Coordinates of C-alpha atoms (C1' of nucleotides) in Angstrom, one line a residue:
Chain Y
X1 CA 90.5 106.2 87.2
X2 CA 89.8 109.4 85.1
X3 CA 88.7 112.8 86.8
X4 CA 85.2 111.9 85.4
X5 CA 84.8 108.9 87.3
X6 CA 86.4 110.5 90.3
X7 CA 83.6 112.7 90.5
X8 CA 80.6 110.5 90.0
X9 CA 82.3 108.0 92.4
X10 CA 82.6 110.8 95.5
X11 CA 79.0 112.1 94.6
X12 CA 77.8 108.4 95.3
X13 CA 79.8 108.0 98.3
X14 CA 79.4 111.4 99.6
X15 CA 75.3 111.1 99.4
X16 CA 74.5 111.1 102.7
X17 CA 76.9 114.1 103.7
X18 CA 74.5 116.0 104.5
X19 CA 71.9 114.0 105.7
X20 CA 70.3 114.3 108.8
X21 CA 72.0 113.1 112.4
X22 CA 75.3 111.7 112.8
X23 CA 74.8 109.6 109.1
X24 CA 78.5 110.8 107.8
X25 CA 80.1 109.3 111.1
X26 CA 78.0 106.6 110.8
X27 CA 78.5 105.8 107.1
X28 CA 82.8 106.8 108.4
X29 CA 82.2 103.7 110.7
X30 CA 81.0 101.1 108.3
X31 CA 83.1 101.7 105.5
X32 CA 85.8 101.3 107.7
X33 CA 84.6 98.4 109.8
X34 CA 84.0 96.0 106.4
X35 CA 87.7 97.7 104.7
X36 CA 89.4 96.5 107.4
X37 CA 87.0 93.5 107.8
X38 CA 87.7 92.3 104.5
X39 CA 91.0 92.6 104.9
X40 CA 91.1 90.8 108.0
X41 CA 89.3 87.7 106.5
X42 CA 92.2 87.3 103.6
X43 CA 95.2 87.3 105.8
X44 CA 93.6 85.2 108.3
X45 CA 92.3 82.9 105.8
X46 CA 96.5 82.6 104.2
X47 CA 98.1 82.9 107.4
X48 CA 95.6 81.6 110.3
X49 CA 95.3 83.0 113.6
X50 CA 98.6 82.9 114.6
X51 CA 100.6 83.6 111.6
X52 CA 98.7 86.7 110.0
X53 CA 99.9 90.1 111.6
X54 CA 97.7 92.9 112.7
X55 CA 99.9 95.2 110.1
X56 CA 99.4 93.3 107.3
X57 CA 95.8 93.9 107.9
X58 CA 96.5 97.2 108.2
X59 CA 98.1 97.5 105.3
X60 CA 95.9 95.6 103.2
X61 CA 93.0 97.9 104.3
X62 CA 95.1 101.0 103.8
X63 CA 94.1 102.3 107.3
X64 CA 97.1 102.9 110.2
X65 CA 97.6 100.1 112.4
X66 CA 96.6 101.7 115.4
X67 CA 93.2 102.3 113.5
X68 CA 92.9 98.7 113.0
X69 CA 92.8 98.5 117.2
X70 CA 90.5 101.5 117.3
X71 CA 87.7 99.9 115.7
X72 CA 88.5 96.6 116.9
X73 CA 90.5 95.8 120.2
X74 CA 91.9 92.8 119.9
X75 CA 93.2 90.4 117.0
X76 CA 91.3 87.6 118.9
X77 CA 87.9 89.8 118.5
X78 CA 88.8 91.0 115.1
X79 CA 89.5 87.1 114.4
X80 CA 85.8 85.7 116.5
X81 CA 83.8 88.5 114.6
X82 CA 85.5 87.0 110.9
X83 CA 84.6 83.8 112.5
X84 CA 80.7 84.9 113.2
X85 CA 80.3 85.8 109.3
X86 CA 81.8 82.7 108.0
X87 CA 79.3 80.4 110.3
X88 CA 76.9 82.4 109.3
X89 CA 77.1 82.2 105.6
X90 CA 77.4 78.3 106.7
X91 CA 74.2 78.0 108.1
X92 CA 72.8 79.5 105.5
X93 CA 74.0 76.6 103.0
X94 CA 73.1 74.7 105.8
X95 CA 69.4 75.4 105.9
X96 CA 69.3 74.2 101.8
X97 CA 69.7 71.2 103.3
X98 CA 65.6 70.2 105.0
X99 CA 64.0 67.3 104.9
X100 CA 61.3 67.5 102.7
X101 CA 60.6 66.1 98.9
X102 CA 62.6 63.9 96.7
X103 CA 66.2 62.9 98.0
X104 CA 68.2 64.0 94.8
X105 CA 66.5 67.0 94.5
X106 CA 67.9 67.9 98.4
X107 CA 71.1 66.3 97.8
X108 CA 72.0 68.1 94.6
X109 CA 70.5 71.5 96.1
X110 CA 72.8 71.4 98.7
X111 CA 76.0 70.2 96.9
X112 CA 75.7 73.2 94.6
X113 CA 74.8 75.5 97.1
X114 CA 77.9 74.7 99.4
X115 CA 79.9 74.6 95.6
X116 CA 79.1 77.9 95.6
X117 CA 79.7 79.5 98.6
X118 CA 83.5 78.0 97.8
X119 CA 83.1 79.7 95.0
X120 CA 81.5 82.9 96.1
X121 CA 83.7 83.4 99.7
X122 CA 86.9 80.9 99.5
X123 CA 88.4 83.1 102.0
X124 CA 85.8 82.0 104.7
X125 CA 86.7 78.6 104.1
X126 CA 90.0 78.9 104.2
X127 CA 89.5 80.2 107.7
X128 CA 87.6 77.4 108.7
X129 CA 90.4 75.5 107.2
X130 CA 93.0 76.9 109.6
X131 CA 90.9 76.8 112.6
X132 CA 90.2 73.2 111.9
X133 CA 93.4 71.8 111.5
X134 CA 94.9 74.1 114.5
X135 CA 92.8 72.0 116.4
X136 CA 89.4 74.2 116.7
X137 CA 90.6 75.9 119.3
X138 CA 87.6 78.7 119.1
X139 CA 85.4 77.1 118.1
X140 CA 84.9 73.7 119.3
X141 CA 81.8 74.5 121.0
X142 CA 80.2 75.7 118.2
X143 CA 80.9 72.6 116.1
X144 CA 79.8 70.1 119.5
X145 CA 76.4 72.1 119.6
X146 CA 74.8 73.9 116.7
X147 CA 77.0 71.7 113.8
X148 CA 76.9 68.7 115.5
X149 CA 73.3 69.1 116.2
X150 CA 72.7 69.8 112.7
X151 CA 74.7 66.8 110.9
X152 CA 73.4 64.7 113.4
X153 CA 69.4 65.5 112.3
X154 CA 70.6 65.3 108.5
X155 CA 72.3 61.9 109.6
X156 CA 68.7 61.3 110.3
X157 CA 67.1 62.4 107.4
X158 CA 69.4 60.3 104.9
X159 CA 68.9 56.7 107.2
X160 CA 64.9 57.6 106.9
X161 CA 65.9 57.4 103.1
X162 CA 68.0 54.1 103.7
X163 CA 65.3 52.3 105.3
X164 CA 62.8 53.3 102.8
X165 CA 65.0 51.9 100.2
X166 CA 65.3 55.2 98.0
X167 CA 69.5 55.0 98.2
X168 CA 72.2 52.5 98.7
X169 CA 73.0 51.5 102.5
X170 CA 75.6 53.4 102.8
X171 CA 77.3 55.2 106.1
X172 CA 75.4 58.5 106.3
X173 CA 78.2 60.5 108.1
X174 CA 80.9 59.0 105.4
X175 CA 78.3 60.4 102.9
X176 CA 78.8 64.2 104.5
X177 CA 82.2 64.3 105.2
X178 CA 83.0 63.5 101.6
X179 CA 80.1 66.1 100.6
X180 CA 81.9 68.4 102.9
X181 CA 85.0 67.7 101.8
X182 CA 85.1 68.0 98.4
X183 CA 82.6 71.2 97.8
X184 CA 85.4 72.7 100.0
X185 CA 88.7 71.6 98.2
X186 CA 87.5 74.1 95.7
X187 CA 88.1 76.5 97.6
X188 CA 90.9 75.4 100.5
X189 CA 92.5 74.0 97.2
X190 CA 91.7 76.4 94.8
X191 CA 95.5 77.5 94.5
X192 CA 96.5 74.1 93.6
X193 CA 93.6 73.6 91.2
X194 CA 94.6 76.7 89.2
X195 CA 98.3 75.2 88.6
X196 CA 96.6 72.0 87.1
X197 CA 94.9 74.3 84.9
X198 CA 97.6 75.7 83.5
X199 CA 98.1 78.4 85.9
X200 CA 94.4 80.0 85.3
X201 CA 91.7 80.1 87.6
X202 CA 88.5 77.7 86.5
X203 CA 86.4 79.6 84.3
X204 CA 82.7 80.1 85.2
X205 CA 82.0 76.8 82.8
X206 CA 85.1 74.8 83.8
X207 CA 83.7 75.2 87.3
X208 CA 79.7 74.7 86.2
X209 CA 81.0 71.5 85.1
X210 CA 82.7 70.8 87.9
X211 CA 80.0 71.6 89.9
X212 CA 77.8 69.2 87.4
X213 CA 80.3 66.5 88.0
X214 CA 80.6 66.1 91.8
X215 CA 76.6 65.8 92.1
X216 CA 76.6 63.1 89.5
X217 CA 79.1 61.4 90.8
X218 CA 77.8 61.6 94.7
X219 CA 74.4 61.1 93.7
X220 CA 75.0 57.9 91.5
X221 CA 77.4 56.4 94.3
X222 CA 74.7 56.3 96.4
X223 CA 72.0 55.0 94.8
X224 CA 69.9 58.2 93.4
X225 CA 69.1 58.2 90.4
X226 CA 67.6 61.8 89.5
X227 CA 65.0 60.5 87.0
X228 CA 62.4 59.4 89.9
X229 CA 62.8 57.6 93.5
Chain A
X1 CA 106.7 50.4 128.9
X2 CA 108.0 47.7 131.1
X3 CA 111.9 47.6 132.4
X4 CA 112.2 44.4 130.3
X5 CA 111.0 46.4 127.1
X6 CA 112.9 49.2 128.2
X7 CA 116.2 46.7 128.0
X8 CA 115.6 45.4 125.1
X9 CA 115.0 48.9 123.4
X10 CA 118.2 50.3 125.2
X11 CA 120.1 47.3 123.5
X12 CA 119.1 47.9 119.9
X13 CA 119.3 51.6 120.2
X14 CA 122.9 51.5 121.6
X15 CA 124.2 48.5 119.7
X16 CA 126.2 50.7 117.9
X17 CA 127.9 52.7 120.4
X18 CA 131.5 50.5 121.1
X19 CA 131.3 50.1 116.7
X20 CA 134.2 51.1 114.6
X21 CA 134.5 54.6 113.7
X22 CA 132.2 57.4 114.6
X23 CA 129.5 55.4 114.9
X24 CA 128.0 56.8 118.0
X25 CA 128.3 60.5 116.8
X26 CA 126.4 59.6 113.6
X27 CA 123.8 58.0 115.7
X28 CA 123.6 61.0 117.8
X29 CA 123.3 63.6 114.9
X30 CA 120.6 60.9 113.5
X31 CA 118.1 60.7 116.7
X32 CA 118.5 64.7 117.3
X33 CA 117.3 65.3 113.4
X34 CA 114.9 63.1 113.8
X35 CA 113.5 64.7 116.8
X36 CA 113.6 68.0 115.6
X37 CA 112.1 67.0 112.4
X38 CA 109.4 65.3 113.9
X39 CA 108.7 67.9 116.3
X40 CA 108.7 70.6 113.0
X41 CA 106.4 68.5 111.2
X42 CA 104.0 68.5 114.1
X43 CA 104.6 72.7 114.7
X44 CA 104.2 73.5 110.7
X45 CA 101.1 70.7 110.6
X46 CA 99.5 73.0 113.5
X47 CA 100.4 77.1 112.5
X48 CA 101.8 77.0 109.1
X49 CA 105.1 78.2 108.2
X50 CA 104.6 82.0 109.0
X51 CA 102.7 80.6 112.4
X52 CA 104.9 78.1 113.7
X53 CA 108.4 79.2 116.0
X54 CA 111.5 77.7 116.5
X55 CA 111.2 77.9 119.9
X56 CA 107.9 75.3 119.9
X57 CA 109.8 73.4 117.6
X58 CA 112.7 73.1 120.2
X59 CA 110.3 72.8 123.2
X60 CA 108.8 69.4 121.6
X61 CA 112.0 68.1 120.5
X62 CA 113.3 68.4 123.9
X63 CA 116.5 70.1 122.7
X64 CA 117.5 73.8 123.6
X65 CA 116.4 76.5 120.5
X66 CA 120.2 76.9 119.3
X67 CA 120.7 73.4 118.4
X68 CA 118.0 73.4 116.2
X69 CA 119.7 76.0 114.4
X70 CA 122.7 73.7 114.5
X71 CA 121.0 71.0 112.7
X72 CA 119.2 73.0 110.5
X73 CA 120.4 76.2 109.5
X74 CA 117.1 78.3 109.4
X75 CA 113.8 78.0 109.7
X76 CA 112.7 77.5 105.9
X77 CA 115.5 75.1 105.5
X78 CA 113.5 72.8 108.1
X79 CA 110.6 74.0 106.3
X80 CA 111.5 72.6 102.7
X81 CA 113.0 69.7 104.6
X82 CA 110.1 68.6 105.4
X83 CA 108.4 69.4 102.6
X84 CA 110.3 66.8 101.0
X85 CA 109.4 63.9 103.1
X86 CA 106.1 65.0 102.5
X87 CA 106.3 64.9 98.7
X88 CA 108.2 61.6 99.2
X89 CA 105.2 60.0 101.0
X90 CA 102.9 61.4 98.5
X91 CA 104.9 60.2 95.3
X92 CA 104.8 56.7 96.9
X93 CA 100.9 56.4 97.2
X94 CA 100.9 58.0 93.9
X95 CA 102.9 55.1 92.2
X96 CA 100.0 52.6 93.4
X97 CA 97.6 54.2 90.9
X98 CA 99.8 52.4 87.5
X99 CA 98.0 51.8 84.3
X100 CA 97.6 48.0 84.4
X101 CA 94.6 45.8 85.4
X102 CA 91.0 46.3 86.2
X103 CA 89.5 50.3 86.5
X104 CA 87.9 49.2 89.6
X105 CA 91.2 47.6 90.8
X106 CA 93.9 50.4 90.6
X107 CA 91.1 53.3 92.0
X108 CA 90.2 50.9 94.9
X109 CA 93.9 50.9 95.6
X110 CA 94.7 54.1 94.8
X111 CA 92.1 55.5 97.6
X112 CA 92.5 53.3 99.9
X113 CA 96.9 54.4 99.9
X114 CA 95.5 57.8 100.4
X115 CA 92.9 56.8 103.5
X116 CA 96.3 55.0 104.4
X117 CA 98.8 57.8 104.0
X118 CA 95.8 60.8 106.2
X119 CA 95.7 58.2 109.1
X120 CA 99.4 57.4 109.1
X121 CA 100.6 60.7 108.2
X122 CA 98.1 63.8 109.5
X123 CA 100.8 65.9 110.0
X124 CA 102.1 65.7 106.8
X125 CA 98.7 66.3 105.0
X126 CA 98.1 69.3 107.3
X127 CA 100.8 70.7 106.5
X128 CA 100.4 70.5 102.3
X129 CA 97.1 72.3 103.3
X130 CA 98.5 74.8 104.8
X131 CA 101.4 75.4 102.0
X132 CA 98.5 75.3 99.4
X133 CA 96.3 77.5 101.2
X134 CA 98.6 80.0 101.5
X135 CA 99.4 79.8 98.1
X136 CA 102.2 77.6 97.1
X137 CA 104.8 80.0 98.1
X138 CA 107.4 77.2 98.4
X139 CA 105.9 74.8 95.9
X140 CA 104.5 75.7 93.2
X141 CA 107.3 74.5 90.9
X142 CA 106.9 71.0 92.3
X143 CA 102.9 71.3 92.0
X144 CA 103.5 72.3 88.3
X145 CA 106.3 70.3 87.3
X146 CA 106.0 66.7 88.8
X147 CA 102.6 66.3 90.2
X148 CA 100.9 67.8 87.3
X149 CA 102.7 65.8 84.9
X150 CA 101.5 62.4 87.4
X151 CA 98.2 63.7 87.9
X152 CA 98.4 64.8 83.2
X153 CA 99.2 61.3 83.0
X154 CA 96.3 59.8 85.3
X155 CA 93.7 61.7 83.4
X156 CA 94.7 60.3 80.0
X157 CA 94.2 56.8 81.7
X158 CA 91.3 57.5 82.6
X159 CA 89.9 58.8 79.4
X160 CA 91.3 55.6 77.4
X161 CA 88.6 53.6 80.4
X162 CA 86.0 56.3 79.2
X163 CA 86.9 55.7 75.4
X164 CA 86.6 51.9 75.8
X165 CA 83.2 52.0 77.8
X166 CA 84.5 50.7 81.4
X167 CA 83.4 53.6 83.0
X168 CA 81.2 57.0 82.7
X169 CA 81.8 59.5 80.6
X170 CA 82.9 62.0 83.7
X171 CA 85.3 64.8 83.8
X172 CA 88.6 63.2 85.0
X173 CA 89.9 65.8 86.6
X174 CA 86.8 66.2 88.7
X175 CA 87.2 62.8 89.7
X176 CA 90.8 63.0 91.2
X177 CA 89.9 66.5 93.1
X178 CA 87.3 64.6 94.8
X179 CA 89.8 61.5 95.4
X180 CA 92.3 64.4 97.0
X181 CA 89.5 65.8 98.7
X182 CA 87.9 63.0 100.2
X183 CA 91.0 61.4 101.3
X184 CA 92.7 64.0 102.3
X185 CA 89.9 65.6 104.7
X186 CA 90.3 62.4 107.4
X187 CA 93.4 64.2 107.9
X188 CA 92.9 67.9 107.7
X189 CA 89.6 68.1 109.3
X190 CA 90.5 64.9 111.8
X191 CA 89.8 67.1 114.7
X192 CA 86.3 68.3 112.9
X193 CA 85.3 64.8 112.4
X194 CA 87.0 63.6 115.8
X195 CA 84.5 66.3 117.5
X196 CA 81.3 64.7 115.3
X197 CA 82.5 61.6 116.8
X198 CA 81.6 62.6 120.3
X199 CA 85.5 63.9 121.1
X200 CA 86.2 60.4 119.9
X201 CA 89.2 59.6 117.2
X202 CA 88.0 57.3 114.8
X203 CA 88.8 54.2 116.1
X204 CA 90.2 51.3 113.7
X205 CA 87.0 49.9 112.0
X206 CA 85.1 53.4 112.2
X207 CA 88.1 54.5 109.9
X208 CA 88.0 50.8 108.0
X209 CA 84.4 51.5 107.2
X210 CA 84.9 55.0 106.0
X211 CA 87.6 54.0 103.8
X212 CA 85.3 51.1 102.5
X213 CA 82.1 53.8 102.0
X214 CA 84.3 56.0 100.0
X215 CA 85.8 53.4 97.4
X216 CA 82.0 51.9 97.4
X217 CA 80.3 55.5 96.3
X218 CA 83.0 56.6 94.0
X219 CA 83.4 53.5 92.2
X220 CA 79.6 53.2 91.7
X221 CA 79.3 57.0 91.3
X222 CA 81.7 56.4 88.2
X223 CA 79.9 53.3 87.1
X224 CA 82.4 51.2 88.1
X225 CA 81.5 48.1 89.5
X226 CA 84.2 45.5 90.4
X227 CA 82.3 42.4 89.7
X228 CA 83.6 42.6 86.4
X229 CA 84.5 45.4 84.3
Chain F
dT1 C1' 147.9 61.3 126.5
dT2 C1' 147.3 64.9 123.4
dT3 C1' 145.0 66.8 119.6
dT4 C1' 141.3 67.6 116.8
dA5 C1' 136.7 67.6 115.2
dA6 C1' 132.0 67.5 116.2
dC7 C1' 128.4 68.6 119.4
dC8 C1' 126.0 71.6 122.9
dT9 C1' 123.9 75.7 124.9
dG10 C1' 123.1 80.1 127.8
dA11 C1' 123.3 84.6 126.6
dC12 C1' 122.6 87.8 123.5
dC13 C1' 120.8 90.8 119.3
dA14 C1' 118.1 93.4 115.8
dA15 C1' 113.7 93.1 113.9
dA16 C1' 108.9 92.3 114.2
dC17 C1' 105.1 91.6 117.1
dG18 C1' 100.3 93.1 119.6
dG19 C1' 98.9 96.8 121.8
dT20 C1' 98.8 101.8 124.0
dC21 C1' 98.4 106.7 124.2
dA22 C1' 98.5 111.5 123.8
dA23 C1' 97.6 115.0 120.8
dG24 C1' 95.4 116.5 116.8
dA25 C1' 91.6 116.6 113.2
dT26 C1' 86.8 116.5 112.0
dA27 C1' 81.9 116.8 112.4
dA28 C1' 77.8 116.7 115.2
dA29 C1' 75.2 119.0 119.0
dT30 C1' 74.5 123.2 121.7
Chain R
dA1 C1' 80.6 130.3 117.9
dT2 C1' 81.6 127.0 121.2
dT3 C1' 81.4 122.7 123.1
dT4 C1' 81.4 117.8 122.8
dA5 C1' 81.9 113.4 120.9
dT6 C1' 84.0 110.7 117.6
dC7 C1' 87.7 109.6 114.5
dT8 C1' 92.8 109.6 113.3
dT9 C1' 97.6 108.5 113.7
dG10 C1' 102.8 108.9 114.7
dA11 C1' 105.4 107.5 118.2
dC12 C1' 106.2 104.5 121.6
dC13 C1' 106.4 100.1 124.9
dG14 C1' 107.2 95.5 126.5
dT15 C1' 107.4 90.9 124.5
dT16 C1' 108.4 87.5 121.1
dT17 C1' 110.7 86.3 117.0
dG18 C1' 114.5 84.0 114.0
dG19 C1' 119.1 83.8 114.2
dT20 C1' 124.2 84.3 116.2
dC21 C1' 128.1 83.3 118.9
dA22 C1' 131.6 82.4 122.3
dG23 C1' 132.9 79.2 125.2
dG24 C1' 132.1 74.8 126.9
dT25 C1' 131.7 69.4 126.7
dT26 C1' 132.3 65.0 124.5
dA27 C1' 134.2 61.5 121.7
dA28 C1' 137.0 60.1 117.8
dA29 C1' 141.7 60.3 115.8
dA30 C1' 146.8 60.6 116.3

DNA sequence: TTTTAACCTGACCAAACGGTCAAGATAAAT
DNA sequence: ATTTATCTTGACCGTTTGGTCAGGTTAAAA
């Protein structure tokens, strides 16, 4: 970073210095907040709950430790708040996901739209990961009400689809779970995806035709051809 | 467990105790690894490596903390112990997927070892998840050694189906991600789908119909259909 | 029976853990 | 200029962590 930059960067930052009211502290607060927010939602998202240490977080957002506890009391409400932002972003995939016009259309909308948000925020997933497999210990109540809730309706949707003989037969919830499943590896198993290739992460084409391939695939196995209904 | 079964099970279990040599301090240093190993899987399967404590792993194996230590020098030696097993269990359902017969034949069987190997083995798949979530710390030279060389070798099969016109052109390696995915998520998100399952673990023919609706949608997805190739 | 080798474990240790706090620094309000 | 409210942080605390060890028990070998 040259002295150049250095100044344009701090005249950016420093902007609302002198603004009116208490915008500095303010502006203090945010930046801080998402640093160590950020930071928070990687070494959860490697470690889990348990296993990531409120240091590390420190560290990683280059704040002291006790600063971490200043803006945030608890690991457990630094951990729920990361946990917010991920469903969040989920629902918003989620919604991709309504119940009007052709079946493929929806279907393919939503496959590349939870692609990706792998793609876009692997960290979040990996979270969810973690939380899953530790046996949803915060957030099982979520996933019995608002997720359940919502698969349930889109288990809906796709038998309306059955019975009017636009796709195969086949076992709506298997359907989503494989949906779910593998939009997700790429993320959750992005690690072991970029060994495969040689050690490199996929490349915005390798993963467009990635992406390209897991619709086909899902969309032909059930019976939906894109072409028409 | 009646007192009869009891009996019965106290008889095979000790039949070896009055045997030549140190028979019964062999069987005692088997049953205690066993334990503990068990009990690790289950601990590392829940919080990772960093997560998981020696004192949890003790609690479960119903042995004090220090013998643990006597069985197993430290914590990561458990820890790569396991791992082993692990990789043992996946290089057998790996072997089912050979280059002989029908397409539609070997990926049939190759999924439905997987389906096998998440429902008999959850711990074990939970815990790959976590070692590749965290980034392969402990792994990766057995990720980019032996299974990339398997899964290298699998690809180029699958290409000679493409070549000869028995299946779609897709991309191979999309198609075994979704395979890993797929199969692997009745495991790793077991609880998720146990919850969507109104707190219910799939029971026997709720997991023998997934297993069917996955081979069914990516054989077809593939253009594979088994009547005949 | 005595010796020897393996097994067992309560008590302990240094390091790392989540969290606290007092005292100082900074900036907004008066 | 002074007060007030917020932000900052090194030092600290009680607990938990992985790991050790001395002294004991048990069973195989001599």
């Amino acid at each position: 970073m040259t002295s150049i930059q250095s100044g344009a960067k701090r005249d950016m930052e420093m902007s609302t210095k002198p603004a009116a009211n208490g915008a500095h502290k303010a502006a203090i607060r945010q930046e801080n907040e998402e640093q160590i927010l950020a930071a928070a939602e990687r070494v959860f998202a490697d470690y889990g709950f348990k296993g990531a240490t409120t240091a590390r977080i420190a560290e990683i957002a280059k704040v002291p430790k006790a600063n971490v506890h200043y803006y945030f009391s608890t690991k457990e409400a630094l951990y729920r708040r990361i946990m917010e932002d991920v469903c969040d972003h989920w629902l918003e995939a989620a919604m991709t996901f309504d119940n009007s016009a052709d079946p493929a259309v929806i279907l393919r909308g939503y496959i590349e739209a939870k692609m990706d948000l792998s793609r876009a925020r692997p960290y979040g997933s990996r979270l969810w990961a973690h939380e899953i497999i530790r046996g949803a210990k915060f957030s099982s109540e979520y996933i019995s009400t608002t997720v359940k809730d919502w698969l349930d309706s889109r288990v809906i949707v796709i038998k309306g689809w059955i019975d009017e003989g636009k796709m195969d037969d086949i076992e709506p919830y298997s359907l989503m779970y494989m949906i779910f499943a593998t939009t997700q590896h790429y993320a959750d198993f992005g690690r072991q995806i970029e060994i495969f290739n040689n050690d490199q992460p996929l490349s915005e084409e390798q993963f467009a035709e990635a992406k390209e391939n897991v619709v086909r695939i899902i969309l032909k196995g059930v019976g939906l051809n894109e072409t028409h209904p």
